[in-house]
C-alpha cells in the first residue's frame, strides 16, 4: 500500500514535540528552563546549545529551532535571571527598606547563577527586567522625598554600588567578607548620604563668592 505523505507545514511552529518517549513538548520556555539549570550547576561559561540539548534529550538542531545560537541563548538566560529579582509593594515597608530588599534580591538571584552578572553588567542593552527593577527603585526614592533628577542620580550611584558588588562576588574573587549584611550596610549608608549630601568643591566656591 502506498504511504500517504502528510503536507509539510511552513513557518516556525510555537512548539515542537520532543523525540523518543518523553511526552513534554519542547518550547522556548522549556529550553530556557534547562539552560538556567546548566548555569546554576556549572556557570554561564559552560552554557551551550549542545549542553542544553543533551539535558533535554534532543538533538542540537532541535534547540536551534528556538534560538539562533549560543549568543541568543545567553541573552534569554540573562533576561530570565534578572526577571527573578523581586521588588516589594509600597505597602510592604518603608521606602529605604524596600530598596534594601530589592538590592538583596539582586544579590541572591545573581549569586545563584555564576557568570551572569559579569556578562550583563558591561553592556547597556534594553532589558524589560532591568527597567522594572530601576523603576521600582526610583519609585521608592521619590517616595523618600527626592525630586526626579536627584532620584536618577541616586539610581546611578546604586548602579555603581551594586555592579561593583556583583563583579566582586564572582567565584574565585569573593571572600567571606562579601556578606549580605555588608551589602545592606553599604546601601543604607548611600541612602543616608543622599539625604545629607557633602559639599563639593563647586559648592564651596559658590559659597565663597556669595560671601563677598
PDB file of N, CA and C in Angstrom, residues 52-113:
ATOM      1  N   UNK A  52      22.577  22.107  26.523  1.00  0.00           N
ATOM      2  CA  UNK A  52      21.143  22.154  26.801  1.00  0.00           C
ATOM      3  C   UNK A  52      20.420  21.014  26.085  1.00  0.00           C
ATOM      4  N   UNK A  53      20.788  20.777  24.833  1.00  0.00           N
ATOM      5  CA  UNK A  53      20.169  19.688  24.073  1.00  0.00           C
ATOM      6  C   UNK A  53      20.389  18.346  24.758  1.00  0.00           C
ATOM      7  N   UNK A  54      21.588  18.173  25.301  1.00  0.00           N
ATOM      8  CA  UNK A  54      21.902  16.917  25.987  1.00  0.00           C
ATOM      9  C   UNK A  54      21.020  16.740  27.222  1.00  0.00           C
ATOM     10  N   UNK A  55      20.787  17.809  27.949  1.00  0.00           N
ATOM     11  CA  UNK A  55      19.910  17.729  29.117  1.00  0.00           C
ATOM     12  C   UNK A  55      18.465  17.450  28.718  1.00  0.00           C
ATOM     13  N   UNK A  56      18.072  17.998  27.589  1.00  0.00           N
ATOM     14  CA  UNK A  56      16.698  17.811  27.115  1.00  0.00           C
ATOM     15  C   UNK A  56      16.481  16.445  26.483  1.00  0.00           C
ATOM     16  N   UNK A  57      17.566  15.791  26.076  1.00  0.00           N
ATOM     17  CA  UNK A  57      17.434  14.509  25.396  1.00  0.00           C
ATOM     18  C   UNK A  57      17.027  14.665  23.947  1.00  0.00           C
ATOM     19  N   UNK A  58      17.435  15.803  23.345  1.00  0.00           N
ATOM     20  CA  UNK A  58      17.111  16.051  21.941  1.00  0.00           C
ATOM     21  C   UNK A  58      18.401  16.380  21.197  1.00  0.00           C
ATOM     22  N   UNK A  59      18.310  16.513  19.896  1.00  0.00           N
ATOM     23  CA  UNK A  59      19.470  16.883  19.096  1.00  0.00           C
ATOM     24  C   UNK A  59      19.708  18.384  19.196  1.00  0.00           C
ATOM     25  N   UNK A  60      20.930  18.810  18.936  1.00  0.00           N
ATOM     26  CA  UNK A  60      21.251  20.238  18.962  1.00  0.00           C
ATOM     27  C   UNK A  60      20.425  21.033  17.945  1.00  0.00           C
ATOM     28  N   UNK A  61      20.196  20.507  16.719  1.00  0.00           N
ATOM     29  CA  UNK A  61      19.341  21.241  15.778  1.00  0.00           C
ATOM     30  C   UNK A  61      17.935  21.501  16.324  1.00  0.00           C
ATOM     31  N   UNK A  62      17.448  20.631  17.209  1.00  0.00           N
ATOM     32  CA  UNK A  62      16.126  20.856  17.797  1.00  0.00           C
ATOM     33  C   UNK A  62      16.126  22.110  18.656  1.00  0.00           C
ATOM     34  N   UNK A  63      17.237  22.381  19.337  1.00  0.00           N
ATOM     35  CA  UNK A  63      17.349  23.591  20.147  1.00  0.00           C
ATOM     36  C   UNK A  63      17.459  24.821  19.251  1.00  0.00           C
ATOM     37  N   UNK A  64      18.171  24.670  18.123  1.00  0.00           N
ATOM     38  CA  UNK A  64      18.293  25.778  17.174  1.00  0.00           C
ATOM     39  C   UNK A  64      16.944  26.160  16.557  1.00  0.00           C
ATOM     40  N   UNK A  65      15.959  25.327  16.751  1.00  0.00           N
ATOM     41  CA  UNK A  65      14.614  25.660  16.283  1.00  0.00           C
ATOM     42  C   UNK A  65      14.054  26.853  17.064  1.00  0.00           C
ATOM     43  N   UNK A  66      14.605  27.100  18.271  1.00  0.00           N
ATOM     44  CA  UNK A  66      14.084  28.151  19.146  1.00  0.00           C
ATOM     45  C   UNK A  66      15.063  29.293  19.390  1.00  0.00           C
ATOM     46  N   UNK A  67      16.355  29.023  19.268  1.00  0.00           N
ATOM     47  CA  UNK A  67      17.369  30.083  19.392  1.00  0.00           C
ATOM     48  C   UNK A  67      18.340  29.957  18.232  1.00  0.00           C
ATOM     49  N   UNK A  68      18.879  31.092  17.817  1.00  0.00           N
ATOM     50  CA  UNK A  68      19.761  31.083  16.647  1.00  0.00           C
ATOM     51  C   UNK A  68      21.159  30.577  16.967  1.00  0.00           C
ATOM     52  N   UNK A  69      21.504  30.550  18.253  1.00  0.00           N
ATOM     53  CA  UNK A  69      22.836  30.092  18.642  1.00  0.00           C
ATOM     54  C   UNK A  69      23.105  30.402  20.095  1.00  0.00           C
ATOM     55  N   UNK A  70      24.355  30.259  20.500  1.00  0.00           N
ATOM     56  CA  UNK A  70      24.710  30.440  21.907  1.00  0.00           C
ATOM     57  C   UNK A  70      24.458  31.860  22.398  1.00  0.00           C
ATOM     58  N   UNK A  71      24.728  32.863  21.554  1.00  0.00           N
ATOM     59  CA  UNK A  71      24.548  34.254  21.983  1.00  0.00           C
ATOM     60  C   UNK A  71      23.091  34.548  22.329  1.00  0.00           C
ATOM     61  N   UNK A  72      22.189  34.090  21.490  1.00  0.00           N
ATOM     62  CA  UNK A  72      20.770  34.332  21.773  1.00  0.00           C
ATOM     63  C   UNK A  72      20.325  33.550  23.009  1.00  0.00           C
ATOM     64  N   UNK A  73      20.846  32.354  23.171  1.00  0.00           N
ATOM     65  CA  UNK A  73      20.514  31.549  24.344  1.00  0.00           C
ATOM     66  C   UNK A  73      20.967  32.265  25.618  1.00  0.00           C
ATOM     67  N   UNK A  74      22.181  32.793  25.603  1.00  0.00           N
ATOM     68  CA  UNK A  74      22.705  33.523  26.762  1.00  0.00           C
ATOM     69  C   UNK A  74      21.864  34.759  27.050  1.00  0.00           C
ATOM     70  N   UNK A  75      21.460  35.471  26.002  1.00  0.00           N
ATOM     71  CA  UNK A  75      20.630  36.667  26.188  1.00  0.00           C
ATOM     72  C   UNK A  75      19.314  36.326  26.859  1.00  0.00           C
ATOM     73  N   UNK A  76      18.680  35.235  26.433  1.00  0.00           N
ATOM     74  CA  UNK A  76      17.426  34.801  27.052  1.00  0.00           C
ATOM     75  C   UNK A  76      17.647  34.433  28.519  1.00  0.00           C
ATOM     76  N   UNK A  77      18.746  33.757  28.799  1.00  0.00           N
ATOM     77  CA  UNK A  77      19.039  33.346  30.172  1.00  0.00           C
ATOM     78  C   UNK A  77      19.260  34.568  31.061  1.00  0.00           C
ATOM     79  N   UNK A  78      20.028  35.538  30.585  1.00  0.00           N
ATOM     80  CA  UNK A  78      20.296  36.738  31.371  1.00  0.00           C
ATOM     81  C   UNK A  78      19.003  37.487  31.690  1.00  0.00           C
ATOM     82  N   UNK A  79      18.121  37.576  30.718  1.00  0.00           N
ATOM     83  CA  UNK A  79      16.846  38.264  30.947  1.00  0.00           C
ATOM     84  C   UNK A  79      15.995  37.498  31.952  1.00  0.00           C
ATOM     85  N   UNK A  80      15.981  36.177  31.837  1.00  0.00           N
ATOM     86  CA  UNK A  80      15.196  35.359  32.773  1.00  0.00           C
ATOM     87  C   UNK A  80      15.746  35.483  34.195  1.00  0.00           C
ATOM     88  N   UNK A  81      17.071  35.503  34.323  1.00  0.00           N
ATOM     89  CA  UNK A  81      17.670  35.660  35.653  1.00  0.00           C
ATOM     90  C   UNK A  81      17.253  36.995  36.267  1.00  0.00           C
ATOM     91  N   UNK A  82      17.373  38.075  35.502  1.00  0.00           N
ATOM     92  CA  UNK A  82      17.007  39.407  36.012  1.00  0.00           C
ATOM     93  C   UNK A  82      15.528  39.480  36.379  1.00  0.00           C
ATOM     94  N   UNK A  83      14.693  38.731  35.668  1.00  0.00           N
ATOM     95  CA  UNK A  83      13.253  38.761  35.941  1.00  0.00           C
ATOM     96  C   UNK A  83      12.905  38.112  37.280  1.00  0.00           C
ATOM     97  N   UNK A  84      13.845  37.368  37.858  1.00  0.00           N
ATOM     98  CA  UNK A  84      13.603  36.718  39.143  1.00  0.00           C
ATOM     99  C   UNK A  84      13.816  37.650  40.327  1.00  0.00           C
ATOM    100  N   UNK A  85      14.390  38.830  40.083  1.00  0.00           N
ATOM    101  CA  UNK A  85      14.574  39.810  41.155  1.00  0.00           C
ATOM    102  C   UNK A  85      13.208  40.327  41.591  1.00  0.00           C
ATOM    103  N   UNK A  86      12.982  40.356  42.896  1.00  0.00           N
ATOM    104  CA  UNK A  86      11.683  40.779  43.419  1.00  0.00           C
ATOM    105  C   UNK A  86      11.756  42.196  43.963  1.00  0.00           C
ATOM    106  N   UNK A  87      10.633  42.906  43.880  1.00  0.00           N
ATOM    107  CA  UNK A  87      10.520  44.267  44.404  1.00  0.00           C
ATOM    108  C   UNK A  87       9.283  44.334  45.296  1.00  0.00           C
ATOM    109  N   UNK A  88       9.442  44.686  46.572  1.00  0.00           N
ATOM    110  CA  UNK A  88       8.289  44.758  47.475  1.00  0.00           C
ATOM    111  C   UNK A  88       7.286  45.811  47.032  1.00  0.00           C
ATOM    112  N   UNK A  89       6.042  45.603  47.378  1.00  0.00           N
ATOM    113  CA  UNK A  89       4.993  46.576  47.110  1.00  0.00           C
ATOM    114  C   UNK A  89       5.113  47.751  48.070  1.00  0.00           C
ATOM    115  N   UNK A  90       4.557  48.921  47.712  1.00  0.00           N
ATOM    116  CA  UNK A  90       4.632  50.084  48.608  1.00  0.00           C
ATOM    117  C   UNK A  90       4.104  49.817  50.010  1.00  0.00           C
ATOM    118  N   UNK A  91       3.150  48.903  50.106  1.00  0.00           N
ATOM    119  CA  UNK A  91       2.553  48.595  51.413  1.00  0.00           C
ATOM    120  C   UNK A  91       3.422  47.664  52.251  1.00  0.00           C
ATOM    121  N   UNK A  92       4.545  47.224  51.685  1.00  0.00           N
ATOM    122  CA  UNK A  92       5.347  46.202  52.349  1.00  0.00           C
ATOM    123  C   UNK A  92       6.591  46.756  53.037  1.00  0.00           C
ATOM    124  N   UNK A  93       6.567  48.044  53.386  1.00  0.00           N
ATOM    125  CA  UNK A  93       7.695  48.568  54.135  1.00  0.00           C
ATOM    126  C   UNK A  93       8.032  50.010  53.798  1.00  0.00           C
ATOM    127  N   UNK A  94       8.923  50.594  54.589  1.00  0.00           N
ATOM    128  CA  UNK A  94       9.391  51.958  54.365  1.00  0.00           C
ATOM    129  C   UNK A  94      10.186  52.002  53.067  1.00  0.00           C
ATOM    130  N   UNK A  95      10.270  53.182  52.462  1.00  0.00           N
ATOM    131  CA  UNK A  95      10.880  53.301  51.138  1.00  0.00           C
ATOM    132  C   UNK A  95      12.326  52.804  51.101  1.00  0.00           C
ATOM    133  N   UNK A  96      13.122  53.139  52.150  1.00  0.00           N
ATOM    134  CA  UNK A  96      14.521  52.716  52.132  1.00  0.00           C
ATOM    135  C   UNK A  96      14.662  51.219  52.412  1.00  0.00           C
ATOM    136  N   UNK A  97      13.762  50.668  53.235  1.00  0.00           N
ATOM    137  CA  UNK A  97      13.778  49.225  53.487  1.00  0.00           C
ATOM    138  C   UNK A  97      13.457  48.450  52.207  1.00  0.00           C
ATOM    139  N   UNK A  98      12.583  49.013  51.387  1.00  0.00           N
ATOM    140  CA  UNK A  98      12.219  48.336  50.138  1.00  0.00           C
ATOM    141  C   UNK A  98      13.384  48.359  49.150  1.00  0.00           C
ATOM    142  N   UNK A  99      14.148  49.450  49.126  1.00  0.00           N
ATOM    143  CA  UNK A  99      15.331  49.496  48.259  1.00  0.00           C
ATOM    144  C   UNK A  99      16.344  48.453  48.704  1.00  0.00           C
ATOM    145  N   UNK A 100      16.555  48.343  50.009  1.00  0.00           N
ATOM    146  CA  UNK A 100      17.467  47.317  50.533  1.00  0.00           C
ATOM    147  C   UNK A 100      16.989  45.931  50.123  1.00  0.00           C
ATOM    148  N   UNK A 101      15.677  45.703  50.204  1.00  0.00           N
ATOM    149  CA  UNK A 101      15.124  44.392  49.836  1.00  0.00           C
ATOM    150  C   UNK A 101      15.368  44.083  48.364  1.00  0.00           C
ATOM    151  N   UNK A 102      15.237  45.093  47.501  1.00  0.00           N
ATOM    152  CA  UNK A 102      15.486  44.896  46.067  1.00  0.00           C
ATOM    153  C   UNK A 102      16.953  44.539  45.828  1.00  0.00           C
ATOM    154  N   UNK A 103      17.858  45.278  46.465  1.00  0.00           N
ATOM    155  CA  UNK A 103      19.292  45.041  46.276  1.00  0.00           C
ATOM    156  C   UNK A 103      19.677  43.653  46.790  1.00  0.00           C
ATOM    157  N   UNK A 104      19.144  43.263  47.931  1.00  0.00           N
ATOM    158  CA  UNK A 104      19.454  41.935  48.469  1.00  0.00           C
ATOM    159  C   UNK A 104      18.883  40.833  47.577  1.00  0.00           C
ATOM    160  N   UNK A 105      17.746  41.099  46.941  1.00  0.00           N
ATOM    161  CA  UNK A 105      17.186  40.134  45.991  1.00  0.00           C
ATOM    162  C   UNK A 105      18.097  40.008  44.769  1.00  0.00           C
ATOM    163  N   UNK A 106      18.644  41.138  44.297  1.00  0.00           N
ATOM    164  CA  UNK A 106      19.594  41.100  43.179  1.00  0.00           C
ATOM    165  C   UNK A 106      20.793  40.233  43.551  1.00  0.00           C
ATOM    166  N   UNK A 107      21.325  40.465  44.757  1.00  0.00           N
ATOM    167  CA  UNK A 107      22.470  39.678  45.232  1.00  0.00           C
ATOM    168  C   UNK A 107      22.138  38.187  45.254  1.00  0.00           C
ATOM    169  N   UNK A 108      20.998  37.838  45.816  1.00  0.00           N
ATOM    170  CA  UNK A 108      20.616  36.432  45.962  1.00  0.00           C
ATOM    171  C   UNK A 108      20.412  35.756  44.610  1.00  0.00           C
ATOM    172  N   UNK A 109      19.712  36.443  43.712  1.00  0.00           N
ATOM    173  CA  UNK A 109      19.399  35.855  42.406  1.00  0.00           C
ATOM    174  C   UNK A 109      20.658  35.651  41.572  1.00  0.00           C
ATOM    175  N   UNK A 110      21.487  36.687  41.457  1.00  0.00           N
ATOM    176  CA  UNK A 110      22.672  36.576  40.606  1.00  0.00           C
ATOM    177  C   UNK A 110      23.715  35.632  41.203  1.00  0.00           C
ATOM    178  N   UNK A 111      23.747  35.510  42.537  1.00  0.00           N
ATOM    179  CA  UNK A 111      24.670  34.561  43.158  1.00  0.00           C
ATOM    180  C   UNK A 111      24.308  33.126  42.806  1.00  0.00           C
ATOM    181  N   UNK A 112      23.043  32.904  42.492  1.00  0.00           N
ATOM    182  CA  UNK A 112      22.563  31.557  42.162  1.00  0.00           C
ATOM    183  C   UNK A 112      23.018  31.127  40.770  1.00  0.00           C
ATOM    184  N   UNK A 113      23.350  32.108  39.912  1.00  0.00           N
ATOM    185  CA  UNK A 113      23.713  31.802  38.521  1.00  0.00           C
ATOM    186  C   UNK A 113      25.084  32.396  38.208  1.00  0.00           C
TER     187      UNK A 113
END
